[in-house]
Amino acid sequence: MPEDAQELRKARRFLKERLQRDYTTLRGYKEERSNVRQLLQRTAEMGESNSLLLIGPRGAGKTTLINAVLTDLLVNRSFVDNTLIVHLDGNLHTDDRIALKSITVQMRLENAADGKVFGSFAENLAFLLQCLKAGDKKSKSVVFIQEELHLFCTHHNQTLLYNLFDVSQSAQAPICVLGVTCRLDVIELLEKRVKSRFSHRQVFLFPSADQFEAYTKLCQELLLIPSNSELKASADRIDSGLVAQLKPDAPYITVDQLTVLSAQYEGDDKIDLLCGLSVLELCLIIAIKHHSEIYDRDPFNFEIVFARFSKFAKISTTMQSVERSIVLKAFEHLRMGELIMPLSNSGVGKVQKEFEMHKMALTYGQIQQAVQRYQALPTEVAQWAQSSLI
């Protein structure tokens, strides 16, 4: 291998290691960090129950802030002895059954819960919290960190969120529910009964415009190539992202590369998924959007959506000849893609699929952005998306 290629390979390995190894160093957000720290301390030291939402765009530093706070607190022996940390992620824990199993494992109560079967999620959760109590000693505090909290809003009846917020409000046991989300409208996604049990504490992380110079300096610092001696001491890592794009004939990171990677990192998967739908499927999403706007996000079934779609199809030049069976298949595809969610699995086999009730797992903003980005979308469909008259 040529010498310059070897040096470049060493540089890439070093930069990759530097960028990956530190998940707890947080710059800025002093007030927000203090708020979260105090909340966790009160739960651990005073047995207070609390709930809080940490809200901000992707890449703003929400998870890093939590990691930084926990790193500070975990040096305190009393915090370690009196507190359990339970991590949940909406991308991984896609229903309450999976979430409850993970909670049991993380609380190290598999043996206690073995064979214990109850009738509801609330009873299971109450049993697990009760198991933490020993004799006359006070119960251990539990901190529930829920990443991608907005995805938990799609669970059936939002049972997990309801019970966690309910416990945190009723002080049945000292717990702190710390939700993390990039969705600014997450409060609107909460059902009324869930919203009523949430403390409405919210911490927002928004990088300010005057931080650009600080970010530029930080970027220069992180991407600065050190001496050869430091390079030799770096560990071998798999190359990816910007660093992986460095080549002997292109040894510098460009603005275009940064822009493309930033767009990918901040992208919304649901919007990308919507942009990949057929025009018919997007029309059904628009019909569902209109129904939700008019009836305050009431549940819907295929018949309701088909009736609204049919009104549009009668005056449409592109949708007039679409058969009902094809529309039904498109509706089922939306369900398979989890863009719409059935209200309950209990109805499967008992209710005709055309009448099974669903709810939308999207926001109006996501639909609007998808309509704007959709390639070659018929003008009449785009106009229909902006109007609720039909």
Coordinates of C-alpha atoms in Angstrom, one line a residue, residues 33 256 337:
R33 CA -28.8 20.4 32.1
D256 CA -21.4 19.5 0.0
G337 CA -46.2 0.1 6.8

